[in-house]
Amino acid sequence: MATQRLFLALFPSHTIQRRLAEAGRALQAHVGGRCVATPLLHLTLAFLGDTSDDIVPALCDRLAAVSCASFDLTLDQVGVWPQAGIGWMQPTQPPAALWQLHRSIQQQLQALGLPVEQRAFKPHITLLRKAPPSRGPLPPCPAIDWPVTTFQLIASTLTTNGPQYRPLASWPLASA
Ligand code: ATP
Ligand code: MG
């Protein structure tokens, strides 16, 4: 049976992706590393990895049952995780609805017998890869306000030119 490498994510508008890319370049100027391509910038909710095609219809049914209100995410902090070599931007105060969305997705994945991440969810957007450890404090960055209204199921293909993401389905969050 064929498989696809799947993940669930929040994808911002092009305007917000451009602001995130600016934040990435500013961080890169301080710490180095490689900027993630602007159209690929996203926040991962759950990584499913290689998933059999025959489970995708049931997965989509389950994800359509996720109930969560739309929310505003204020991204207001940049940093580096030195061991992973990742430069990131994150909300210092994620809204309750984001935790609820994540929990609800985990429950639906578990109900299908799919593997779920045991580590604590750290909502962030990867801006840089191969980032060396930062030396000294990072400059403050302008906050980015992101109205989150949908979440998506994405198929990822890894190529020598970087990953290619293909949206398979998208679900709206309830109007707040
Ligand atoms: P590349 O692996 O070539 O750097 P990528 O990480 O963007 O590209 P994928 O590896 O397909 O592409 O990952 C898709 C998303 O899932 C990314 O946000 C990635 O950080 C996340 N991810 C990948 N592997 C895992 C994992 N084992 N655990 C948690 N999240 C993961
Ligand atoms: Mg990866």
GROMACS .gro file of C-alpha atoms and ligand atoms in nm:
model
  208
    1MET     CA    1   0.000   0.000   0.000
    2ALA     CA    2   0.130   0.343  -0.093
    3THR     CA    3   0.215   0.588   0.180
    4GLN     CA    4   0.256   0.964   0.206
    5ARG     CA    5   0.451   1.172   0.456
    6LEU     CA    6   0.176   1.370   0.628
    7PHE     CA    7   0.152   1.651   0.880
    8LEU     CA    8  -0.112   1.887   1.013
    9ALA     CA    9  -0.035   2.255   1.021
   10LEU     CA   10  -0.148   2.614   1.034
   11PHE     CA   11  -0.045   2.805   0.722
   12PRO     CA   12  -0.050   3.187   0.744
   13SER     CA   13  -0.153   3.420   0.463
   14HIS     CA   14   0.114   3.533   0.215
   15THR     CA   15   0.129   3.871   0.392
   16ILE     CA   16   0.205   3.709   0.726
   17GLN     CA   17   0.449   3.467   0.564
   18ARG     CA   18   0.636   3.771   0.429
   19ARG     CA   19   0.652   3.926   0.779
   20LEU     CA   20   0.776   3.597   0.919
   21ALA     CA   21   1.039   3.581   0.646
   22GLU     CA   22   1.156   3.932   0.749
   23ALA     CA   23   1.182   3.815   1.109
   24GLY     CA   24   1.379   3.515   0.981
   25ARG     CA   25   1.625   3.735   0.792
   26ALA     CA   26   1.674   3.958   1.098
   27LEU     CA   27   1.742   3.650   1.312
   28GLN     CA   28   1.974   3.507   1.047
   29ALA     CA   29   2.175   3.833   1.052
   30HIS     CA   30   2.246   3.767   1.421
   31VAL     CA   31   2.296   3.394   1.435
   32GLY     CA   32   2.353   3.264   1.079
   33GLY     CA   33   2.179   2.954   0.947
   34ARG     CA   34   1.958   2.909   0.643
   35CYS     CA   35   1.618   3.079   0.602
   36VAL     CA   36   1.317   2.856   0.539
   37ALA     CA   37   1.162   2.951   0.202
   38THR     CA   38   0.878   3.199   0.253
   39PRO     CA   39   0.594   2.986   0.104
   40LEU     CA   40   0.691   2.697   0.333
   41LEU     CA   41   0.657   2.891   0.661
   42HIS     CA   42   0.400   2.724   0.888
   43LEU     CA   43   0.320   2.606   1.238
   44THR     CA   44   0.310   2.227   1.277
   45LEU     CA   45   0.024   2.090   1.488
   46ALA     CA   46   0.108   1.721   1.446
   47PHE     CA   47   0.357   1.520   1.241
   48LEU     CA   48   0.214   1.190   1.120
   49GLY     CA   49   0.507   1.076   0.905
   50ASP     CA   50   0.462   0.798   0.651
   51THR     CA   51   0.091   0.715   0.650
   52SER     CA   52  -0.088   0.455   0.445
   53ASP     CA   53  -0.320   0.603   0.178
   54ASP     CA   54  -0.601   0.372   0.286
   55ILE     CA   55  -0.639   0.551   0.620
   56VAL     CA   56  -0.661   0.902   0.471
   57PRO     CA   57  -1.043   0.904   0.418
   58ALA     CA   58  -1.104   0.802   0.782
   59LEU     CA   59  -0.843   1.052   0.894
   60CYS     CA   60  -1.021   1.330   0.704
   61ASP     CA   61  -1.357   1.228   0.857
   62ARG     CA   62  -1.204   1.244   1.204
   63LEU     CA   63  -1.039   1.580   1.142
   64ALA     CA   64  -1.367   1.724   1.015
   65ALA     CA   65  -1.507   1.645   1.360
   66VAL     CA   66  -1.243   1.856   1.538
   67SER     CA   67  -1.424   2.142   1.700
   68CYS     CA   68  -1.235   2.454   1.790
   69ALA     CA   69  -1.294   2.827   1.771
   70SER     CA   70  -1.080   3.046   1.547
   71PHE     CA   71  -0.823   3.253   1.738
   72ASP     CA   72  -0.559   3.521   1.709
   73LEU     CA   73  -0.200   3.419   1.757
   74THR     CA   74   0.047   3.689   1.858
   75LEU     CA   75   0.397   3.582   1.758
   76ASP     CA   76   0.623   3.794   1.972
   77GLN     CA   77   0.947   3.607   2.045
   78VAL     CA   78   1.235   3.473   1.838
   79GLY     CA   79   1.500   3.230   1.957
   80VAL     CA   80   1.724   2.937   1.870
   81TRP     CA   81   1.714   2.576   1.986
   82PRO     CA   82   2.083   2.500   1.961
   83GLN     CA   83   2.065   2.121   1.959
   84ALA     CA   84   1.813   2.112   1.676
   85GLY     CA   85   1.984   2.405   1.499
   86ILE     CA   86   1.646   2.572   1.459
   87GLY     CA   87   1.572   2.944   1.468
   88TRP     CA   88   1.208   3.001   1.557
   89MET     CA   89   0.932   3.250   1.627
   90GLN     CA   90   0.664   3.171   1.882
   91PRO     CA   91   0.379   3.317   2.083
   92THR     CA   92   0.483   3.375   2.445
   93GLN     CA   93   0.114   3.348   2.540
   94PRO     CA   94  -0.057   3.093   2.316
   95PRO     CA   95  -0.434   3.124   2.345
   96ALA     CA   96  -0.636   2.845   2.507
   97ALA     CA   97  -0.797   2.768   2.169
   98LEU     CA   98  -0.459   2.664   2.023
   99TRP     CA   99  -0.406   2.411   2.304
  100GLN     CA  100  -0.762   2.292   2.255
  101LEU     CA  101  -0.710   2.247   1.880
  102HIS     CA  102  -0.391   2.052   1.941
  103ARG     CA  103  -0.554   1.832   2.207
  104SER     CA  104  -0.857   1.765   1.991
  105ILE     CA  105  -0.636   1.662   1.696
  106GLN     CA  106  -0.430   1.432   1.921
  107GLN     CA  107  -0.749   1.264   2.040
  108GLN     CA  108  -0.867   1.202   1.685
  109LEU     CA  109  -0.529   1.061   1.581
  110GLN     CA  110  -0.524   0.833   1.884
  111ALA     CA  111  -0.875   0.711   1.810
  112LEU     CA  112  -0.746   0.597   1.468
  113GLY     CA  113  -0.448   0.424   1.626
  114LEU     CA  114  -0.203   0.670   1.470
  115PRO     CA  115   0.114   0.755   1.662
  116VAL     CA  116   0.107   1.081   1.855
  117GLU     CA  117   0.398   1.289   1.981
  118GLN     CA  118   0.460   1.224   2.350
  119ARG     CA  119   0.672   1.536   2.401
  120ALA     CA  120   0.500   1.855   2.508
  121PHE     CA  121   0.363   2.064   2.222
  122LYS     CA  122   0.581   2.372   2.164
  123PRO     CA  123   0.393   2.588   1.915
  124HIS     CA  124   0.647   2.762   1.692
  125ILE     CA  125   0.733   2.853   1.337
  126THR     CA  126   1.069   2.736   1.211
  127LEU     CA  127   1.242   3.036   1.049
  128LEU     CA  128   1.597   2.901   1.021
  129ARG     CA  129   1.759   2.563   0.978
  130LYS     CA  130   2.121   2.480   1.063
  131ALA     CA  131   2.130   2.773   1.303
  132PRO     CA  132   2.442   2.784   1.520
  133PRO     CA  133   2.385   2.852   1.893
  134SER     CA  134   2.313   3.221   1.946
  135ARG     CA  135   2.576   3.426   2.124
  136GLY     CA  136   2.431   3.682   2.358
  137PRO     CA  137   2.081   3.822   2.368
  138LEU     CA  138   1.873   3.847   2.054
  139PRO     CA  139   1.721   4.179   1.956
  140PRO     CA  140   1.349   4.222   2.016
  141CYS     CA  141   1.138   4.162   1.707
  142PRO     CA  142   0.814   4.330   1.604
  143ALA     CA  143   0.517   4.117   1.704
  144ILE     CA  144   0.312   3.954   1.428
  145ASP     CA  145  -0.063   3.915   1.475
  146TRP     CA  146  -0.201   3.616   1.293
  147PRO     CA  147  -0.575   3.547   1.274
  148VAL     CA  148  -0.600   3.168   1.254
  149THR     CA  149  -0.913   3.043   1.079
  150THR     CA  150  -0.824   2.704   0.926
  151PHE     CA  151  -0.595   2.407   0.972
  152GLN     CA  152  -0.461   2.184   0.697
  153LEU     CA  153  -0.350   1.833   0.616
  154ILE     CA  154  -0.030   1.845   0.411
  155ALA     CA  155   0.166   1.582   0.218
  156SER     CA  156   0.539   1.648   0.222
  157THR     CA  157   0.787   1.519  -0.034
  158LEU     CA  158   1.152   1.555   0.057
  159THR     CA  159   1.373   1.644  -0.239
  160THR     CA  160   1.734   1.749  -0.277
  161ASN     CA  161   1.599   2.104  -0.332
  162GLY     CA  162   1.410   2.098  -0.003
  163PRO     CA  163   1.064   1.978   0.087
  164GLN     CA  164   0.757   2.022  -0.130
  165TYR     CA  165   0.429   2.061   0.056
  166ARG     CA  166   0.097   1.968  -0.105
  167PRO     CA  167  -0.228   2.060   0.075
  168LEU     CA  168  -0.465   1.761   0.080
  169ALA     CA  169  -0.749   1.911   0.283
  170SER     CA  170  -0.836   2.212   0.493
  171TRP     CA  171  -1.090   2.258   0.775
  172PRO     CA  172  -1.231   2.586   0.904
  173LEU     CA  173  -1.228   2.678   1.270
  174ALA     CA  174  -1.557   2.802   1.409
  175SER     CA  175  -1.602   3.180   1.392
  176ALA     CA  176  -1.522   3.325   1.732
  177ATP     P1  177   1.337   1.893   0.574
  177ATP     O1  178   1.310   1.768   0.656
  177ATP     O2  179   1.387   1.864   0.437
  177ATP     O3  180   1.418   1.995   0.648
  177ATP     P2  181   1.076   1.981   0.657
  177ATP     O4  182   1.119   1.943   0.796
  177ATP     O5  183   1.015   2.114   0.636
  177ATP     O6  184   1.192   1.963   0.553
  177ATP     P3  185   0.922   1.743   0.681
  177ATP     O7  186   1.041   1.671   0.739
  177ATP     O8  187   0.834   1.666   0.589
  177ATP     O9  188   0.967   1.874   0.606
  177ATP    O10  189   0.838   1.796   0.805
  177ATP     C1  190   0.711   1.858   0.791
  177ATP     C2  191   0.681   1.929   0.922
  177ATP    O11  192   0.677   1.835   1.028
  177ATP     C3  193   0.789   2.032   0.962
  177ATP    O12  194   0.726   2.137   1.035
  177ATP     C4  195   0.879   1.953   1.054
  177ATP    O13  196   0.944   2.037   1.148
  177ATP     C5  197   0.779   1.861   1.125
  177ATP     N1  198   0.843   1.735   1.160
  177ATP     C6  199   0.918   1.657   1.079
  177ATP     N2  200   0.960   1.546   1.142
  177ATP     C7  201   0.909   1.553   1.268
  177ATP     C8  202   0.917   1.470   1.381
  177ATP     N3  203   0.984   1.354   1.381
  177ATP     N4  204   0.853   1.510   1.494
  177ATP     C9  205   0.784   1.625   1.497
  177ATP     N5  206   0.772   1.709   1.392
  177ATP    C10  207   0.834   1.675   1.278
  178MG      MG  208   1.210   1.753   0.842
   0.00000   0.00000   0.00000
